[in-house]
Amino acid sequence: MTAHSAQERCFHCGEATTDGERWSTLIDGQRQPMCCPGCKAIAETIVASGLKDYYRHRTVLPEVTPAEFSNADIEARDTLLFYDSDALQKQFVARDGEFAEATFIIEGISCAACSWLIEHRMAQLPGIDKALLNLSSHRLFLRWKHAEINVSTLIEALLRLGYKATPFSATSQEQARHKENKVAIRRMALAGFGMMQIMMMSIPTYSDMSIAAEFFLRLAQMVLAVPVILYSGAPFFRAALRDLQARHLTMDVPVSLAIMLAFGASIWSTFNQGVEVYFSEICMFIFFLLVGRYFEMRARHRMSRAGNNLLTLLPNLALRVEGDHDVLIASTDIMVGDVLRVKPGQAIAADGVVIEGRSSVDEAALTGEYMPVSKKVGDTLIGGTMNVESPITMRVTATGADAQLSTIMRLLDRAQQAKPRAALIADRVASYFVMAVLLISLSVFLFWLQDGAEKAFFIALSVLVVTCPCALALATPTALTAATAAMRERGLLISKSHVLETLPQINRVVFDKTGTLTQGRLTLEQVIPLADKDEAELLALAAGLEKYSTHPIAKAFSSITPSRVEQPEQISGQGILGQWNGMTLRFGRADFAWHQPLSVPQGNGQWLLLAADNIGPLGWIQLNDSLRRSAATVVRGLQQRGIEVSLLTGDPGESGPLVAAQLGIRDVRSGMTPSDKLAAVQRWQNAGEKIMMVGDGINDVPVLAGADLSLAVNEASDLAKTNADTLLTNGQLEVLLQSLDTGVKTRRIITQNHIWAIGYNVLALPAAAAGLVEPWQAAIGMSLSSVLVVANAMRLLRTQTILPPENP
């Protein structure tokens, strides 16, 4: 291959072009090289649409190249008409008169130029009223006149641009989250606006002014405070009413009572020329409480979106075998006993068993394992997994609520509804504390009643406000919220309330191997030539064979310039072959590549043989799942902190002990089933240990649920992400050490906040009960107490490096 051809790259996707592949397109007067007909067609579509500026604006090459759109995707164009059926459109299209609306998940977006290209191209189509693409979520919102253009035309237009579009149907939970978020923002905005306006109006009242002017300003403050109390404060009142009906007191009861009494006292002072009004304090109180609750709500929503709804793994369409014909049906119409045909590259639409054919199935979405699993007649299939190599025929055994994905979702929902023990204790303590506050306020009122109802009322109000458990209520959630935000910035998402409470108690961390301590993808480790070919030539030949393969092994060769190989053919479970220089080139298992037995080299990993029929074996290529760069640092850091480290892997081979030896892990157990892993964790727990489990797949789900704390890595399966207490988003395992240190610091700050909040109440209560504290002074004291607690919690947001281990 010449140097010129080696350097020539596809203008559209950046893939290397090879000898003999001379596709090109005229762009801005220059003929640009293309690597395949797919790129050529897409580039011509972009230019013909007048959108060639895309190539000037883009900053990143496409993540998905046309070569990666398999033949199944090209054939899928014939199935697009099915999206025009009313039965399928009911799942994702909303009608509004002559207009229709739908949201699509777009695959292949790499930068802002993709967003520009998609929006402008879709806007050019007839009947399109609106096209908006959210670059962060990769969701495209379309609004069009359904009488002028069909859904199939929309999806095909995106496919011609090089993007795959999948209809998105929001679940009822997501719709509820979206509505809750919008309402919370409105409440905060109103409370913040009212607080600022009333504070500005209250400033002149502290100077000498006429009674009429002061009355007018107070009246204006009262008018502005009414919507804040009725709308922004509504959640507190509803919660307090619910708690009273349930005969269970929470912080919302004194909060609501303090707001109503302070508002009532302020109205009385407004019309009777009283000394003080508390409209600004009321709005400020409501605003800060809403801000704290909003951050807690966002943290709760964030993790529920991190793992996609498992049911979205199921395809919308399926091929049902009816006699000698294959009929395209909606996946919702699949019945138990139906016979389905699944082509390579298609998702499996329901649970079932293989009745014809042999293939490999990619179960990474559920298991986290990067290697496909071989399936033959009689083997079970799980809906939502992907057929990789060859066509198979299956008989459906379960659908809908009986399918494995639905069963898993129900188990997860039930597990996530459970409250941690500490939260239940806090609820009981809070109830008694609130009762004590109310009784003390009532007692103070009765004590001072002999000196007049007005004086008794304001002293009792001072007691209620000064002892309002705001600082105590904020002591824990603000620290937890700050710690959650800090850990999110470092790459760790928290989904369960007990995480920060449990972190300081962890004394054993249990790791899974594949995808956790290792990268979870194959990389080239070693090349051993056996003929007159050097390493570069061997890799180029292997890359030429793997260029159009859908097997995960092909990804290991994606960065290598391939040699020219024709007529590639993938053999399920064996390897791949093709024609090169008039010879048949084989690459895969040794017994597939060469007809005579060969001695496999020593070493960990997967050894694949490259051979040519007229020459013989050309060389061995070793692939392996390499360790994460930070794995050794994390294991060493945990051991320095006095935390035991264990490795539990389902791999029965030697890779588990080898990885443990490289990382210095003394406790390693191989060939473990999910139940074995759970039993091991339970034995440690029965011995009094607190266990953190770090995993990535469905085989880790039982032990993730059984451990005291669970962490899923960023490449984890959707199921593991949904079930785990925490999610590592940046792939840097050293964040685990930072999280442990943050947990210790969070516990220390929560303790400090509780000491301050309780100490403040102990000191302020006698003064207020003695009539030495005016209500406005009590409000300021309560606010300052809350501000101090919040400020102390905000220290957790400071940039933090990995702390040295504490002395045991």
Coordinates of C-alpha atoms in Angstrom, one line a residue, residues 265-539:
A265 CA -49.4 38.6 63.1
S266 CA -48.1 40.7 60.2
I267 CA -51.6 41.3 58.9
W268 CA -52.7 42.4 62.4
S269 CA -49.6 44.7 62.7
T270 CA -50.4 46.2 59.2
F271 CA -53.9 47.3 60.2
N272 CA -53.1 48.2 63.8
Q273 CA -49.8 50.0 63.4
G274 CA -47.9 47.2 65.1
V275 CA -44.2 47.4 65.6
E276 CA -43.0 44.8 63.1
V277 CA -44.2 42.8 60.1
Y278 CA -42.6 39.6 58.8
F279 CA -43.6 39.4 55.2
S280 CA -40.0 39.4 53.9
E281 CA -38.9 36.8 56.5
I282 CA -41.8 34.5 55.5
C283 CA -40.9 34.7 51.8
M284 CA -37.2 34.2 52.5
F285 CA -38.1 31.2 54.7
I286 CA -40.2 29.6 52.0
F287 CA -37.6 30.3 49.3
F288 CA -34.7 28.7 51.1
L289 CA -36.7 25.7 52.0
L290 CA -37.9 25.2 48.4
V291 CA -34.3 25.6 47.1
G292 CA -33.1 22.8 49.4
R293 CA -36.0 20.5 48.4
Y294 CA -35.4 21.3 44.7
F295 CA -31.8 20.1 44.9
E296 CA -32.9 17.0 46.7
M297 CA -35.5 16.3 44.0
R298 CA -33.0 16.9 41.2
A299 CA -30.6 14.4 42.7
R300 CA -33.4 11.9 43.0
H301 CA -34.4 12.4 39.3
R302 CA -30.9 12.3 38.0
M303 CA -30.1 8.8 38.9
S304 CA -33.4 7.5 37.7
R305 CA -32.5 8.8 34.3
A306 CA -29.0 7.5 34.4
G307 CA -30.1 4.0 33.7
N308 CA -32.5 3.9 30.8
N309 CA -35.8 2.3 31.2
L310 CA -35.1 -1.4 30.6
L311 CA -38.2 -1.9 28.6
T312 CA -36.9 0.4 25.9
L313 CA -34.4 -2.3 25.0
L314 CA -37.2 -4.1 23.3
P315 CA -37.6 -3.4 19.6
N316 CA -40.8 -1.9 18.2
L317 CA -41.0 -4.4 15.4
A318 CA -40.6 -8.2 15.0
L319 CA -40.7 -10.8 12.1
R320 CA -43.3 -13.5 12.8
V321 CA -43.0 -16.7 10.8
E322 CA -46.4 -17.6 9.3
G323 CA -46.1 -20.6 7.0
D324 CA -43.6 -19.8 4.3
H325 CA -43.7 -16.1 4.9
D326 CA -42.2 -13.6 7.4
V327 CA -44.8 -11.0 8.5
L328 CA -43.7 -7.8 10.1
I329 CA -45.7 -7.1 13.3
A330 CA -45.6 -4.7 16.2
S331 CA -43.7 -6.1 19.2
T332 CA -46.9 -5.4 21.3
D333 CA -48.7 -8.0 19.2
I334 CA -46.3 -10.9 20.0
M335 CA -48.1 -13.8 21.7
V336 CA -46.6 -16.7 23.6
G337 CA -46.0 -19.6 21.2
D338 CA -45.3 -17.3 18.2
V339 CA -42.3 -18.2 16.0
L340 CA -40.1 -15.3 15.3
R341 CA -37.2 -14.9 12.9
V342 CA -34.3 -12.7 14.1
K343 CA -31.7 -11.5 11.6
P344 CA -28.2 -10.4 12.4
G345 CA -28.0 -7.0 13.9
Q346 CA -31.6 -7.1 15.1
A347 CA -32.8 -7.0 18.7
I348 CA -34.7 -9.9 20.2
A349 CA -38.3 -8.9 20.8
A350 CA -39.3 -11.3 23.5
D351 CA -38.1 -14.1 25.8
G352 CA -37.9 -17.5 24.0
V353 CA -35.8 -20.5 23.0
V354 CA -33.9 -21.1 19.8
I355 CA -35.6 -23.7 17.5
E356 CA -33.5 -23.2 14.4
G357 CA -30.0 -21.8 13.6
R358 CA -26.9 -21.0 15.5
S359 CA -25.5 -17.5 16.3
S360 CA -23.9 -15.3 18.9
V361 CA -26.1 -12.9 21.0
D362 CA -24.8 -9.7 22.5
E363 CA -26.1 -9.5 26.1
A364 CA -24.0 -6.5 27.1
A365 CA -27.0 -4.4 27.7
L366 CA -28.0 -6.8 30.5
T367 CA -24.8 -8.5 31.6
G368 CA -22.1 -5.9 30.9
E369 CA -20.0 -8.7 29.3
Y370 CA -18.4 -7.5 26.1
M371 CA -18.2 -10.9 24.4
P372 CA -21.3 -12.3 22.7
V373 CA -22.7 -15.6 24.0
S374 CA -23.0 -18.5 21.6
K375 CA -26.6 -19.7 21.1
K376 CA -27.8 -23.0 19.6
V377 CA -31.0 -24.9 19.3
G378 CA -32.6 -25.2 22.8
D379 CA -30.8 -22.3 24.3
T380 CA -32.8 -19.5 26.0
L381 CA -33.0 -15.9 24.7
I382 CA -33.8 -12.8 26.6
G383 CA -35.8 -10.0 25.1
G384 CA -33.8 -6.8 24.6
T385 CA -30.5 -8.6 23.7
M386 CA -29.0 -8.4 20.2
N387 CA -28.4 -11.1 17.6
V388 CA -24.9 -10.6 16.2
E389 CA -23.9 -13.1 13.6
S390 CA -26.4 -15.4 11.9
P391 CA -30.2 -15.6 11.4
I392 CA -32.0 -17.6 14.1
T393 CA -35.6 -18.8 14.6
M394 CA -37.1 -18.7 18.1
R395 CA -40.3 -19.7 19.8
V396 CA -41.7 -17.1 22.3
T397 CA -42.1 -18.3 25.9
A398 CA -42.9 -15.0 27.7
T399 CA -44.1 -11.5 26.8
G400 CA -45.3 -8.4 28.6
A401 CA -45.5 -8.6 32.3
D402 CA -44.2 -12.2 32.4
A403 CA -41.0 -11.4 30.5
Q404 CA -37.7 -11.3 32.3
L405 CA -37.2 -7.5 31.8
S406 CA -40.6 -6.8 33.3
T407 CA -40.0 -9.1 36.3
I408 CA -36.6 -7.4 36.9
M409 CA -38.3 -3.9 36.8
R410 CA -40.9 -4.9 39.4
L411 CA -38.2 -6.3 41.7
L412 CA -36.2 -3.1 41.3
D413 CA -39.2 -0.9 42.1
R414 CA -39.9 -2.9 45.2
A415 CA -36.3 -2.7 46.4
Q416 CA -36.0 1.0 45.8
Q417 CA -39.2 1.8 47.8
A418 CA -37.5 0.5 51.0
K419 CA -36.3 3.1 53.5
P420 CA -33.0 2.7 55.2
R421 CA -33.0 2.1 59.0
A422 CA -31.4 5.4 59.8
A423 CA -34.2 7.3 57.9
L424 CA -36.9 5.4 59.9
I425 CA -35.2 6.4 63.1
A426 CA -34.9 10.0 62.0
D427 CA -38.6 10.1 61.2
R428 CA -39.5 8.9 64.7
V429 CA -37.1 11.3 66.4
A430 CA -38.4 14.2 64.3
S431 CA -41.9 13.5 65.2
Y432 CA -41.1 13.7 69.0
F433 CA -39.1 16.9 68.4
V434 CA -41.9 18.6 66.6
M435 CA -44.3 17.6 69.4
A436 CA -42.0 19.1 72.0
V437 CA -41.7 22.4 70.1
L438 CA -45.5 22.7 69.8
L439 CA -46.1 21.9 73.5
I440 CA -43.4 24.3 74.6
S441 CA -44.9 27.1 72.5
L442 CA -48.4 26.4 73.8
S443 CA -47.1 26.3 77.4
V444 CA -45.4 29.7 77.0
F445 CA -48.6 31.2 75.6
L446 CA -50.6 30.0 78.5
F447 CA -48.0 31.2 81.0
W448 CA -48.0 34.8 79.5
L449 CA -51.7 34.9 78.9
Q450 CA -52.2 36.5 82.3
D451 CA -50.3 39.6 81.0
G452 CA -52.6 39.9 78.0
A453 CA -53.4 37.9 74.9
E454 CA -51.4 40.2 72.6
K455 CA -48.2 39.9 74.6
A456 CA -48.7 36.1 75.1
F457 CA -49.2 35.6 71.4
F458 CA -46.1 37.4 70.3
I459 CA -43.9 35.7 72.9
A460 CA -45.3 32.3 71.9
L461 CA -44.7 33.2 68.2
S462 CA -41.1 34.1 69.1
V463 CA -40.7 30.7 70.8
L464 CA -42.2 28.9 67.8
V465 CA -40.0 30.8 65.3
V466 CA -36.8 30.6 67.3
T467 CA -37.2 26.9 68.0
C468 CA -38.6 26.1 64.5
P469 CA -36.4 23.1 63.6
C470 CA -35.2 24.7 60.3
A471 CA -31.5 24.5 61.1
L472 CA -32.1 21.0 62.5
A473 CA -34.1 20.1 59.4
L474 CA -31.4 21.5 57.1
A475 CA -28.5 20.0 59.1
T476 CA -28.6 16.6 57.3
P477 CA -30.2 17.3 53.9
T478 CA -28.0 20.3 53.0
A479 CA -24.9 18.4 53.8
L480 CA -26.1 15.4 51.9
T481 CA -27.1 17.6 48.9
A482 CA -23.7 19.4 48.9
A483 CA -21.9 16.1 49.2
T484 CA -24.0 14.6 46.4
A485 CA -23.3 17.6 44.1
A486 CA -19.5 17.5 45.0
M487 CA -19.4 13.8 44.2
R488 CA -21.3 14.3 41.0
E489 CA -18.8 16.8 39.8
R490 CA -16.0 14.3 40.5
G491 CA -17.9 11.6 38.5
L492 CA -20.1 9.7 41.0
L493 CA -23.9 9.9 40.9
I494 CA -25.8 9.0 44.1
S495 CA -29.3 7.5 43.9
K496 CA -30.1 6.3 47.4
S497 CA -30.3 8.3 50.6
H498 CA -28.3 5.9 52.7
V499 CA -25.1 6.1 50.6
L500 CA -23.3 8.9 52.4
E501 CA -24.4 7.5 55.7
T502 CA -23.0 4.1 54.9
L503 CA -19.7 5.2 53.2
P504 CA -17.8 5.8 56.4
Q505 CA -18.7 2.4 57.8
I506 CA -17.4 0.4 54.8
N507 CA -14.6 -2.1 55.8
R508 CA -14.6 -4.4 52.7
V509 CA -14.9 -3.6 49.0
V510 CA -15.8 -6.4 46.7
F511 CA -15.0 -6.0 43.0
D512 CA -16.2 -7.8 39.9
K513 CA -13.5 -8.3 37.3
T514 CA -14.8 -7.8 33.7
G515 CA -15.7 -4.2 33.0
T516 CA -14.9 -3.1 36.6
L517 CA -11.2 -3.6 37.3
T518 CA -10.7 -4.2 33.6
Q519 CA -11.8 -2.0 30.7
G520 CA -14.5 -4.4 29.5
R521 CA -13.3 -4.3 25.8
L522 CA -10.7 -6.2 23.9
T523 CA -7.4 -4.6 23.0
L524 CA -4.4 -5.8 21.0
E525 CA -1.8 -7.3 23.3
Q526 CA 0.8 -9.2 21.2
V527 CA 1.5 -10.3 17.7
I528 CA 3.7 -13.4 16.9
P529 CA 4.5 -13.8 13.2
L530 CA 4.8 -17.3 11.9
A531 CA 5.7 -16.6 8.2
D532 CA 7.5 -13.9 6.3
K533 CA 5.0 -11.2 7.4
D534 CA 5.8 -8.5 9.9
E535 CA 3.5 -7.4 12.7
A536 CA 2.1 -4.4 10.7
E537 CA 1.2 -6.6 7.7
L538 CA -0.5 -9.2 9.9
L539 CA -2.6 -6.6 11.7

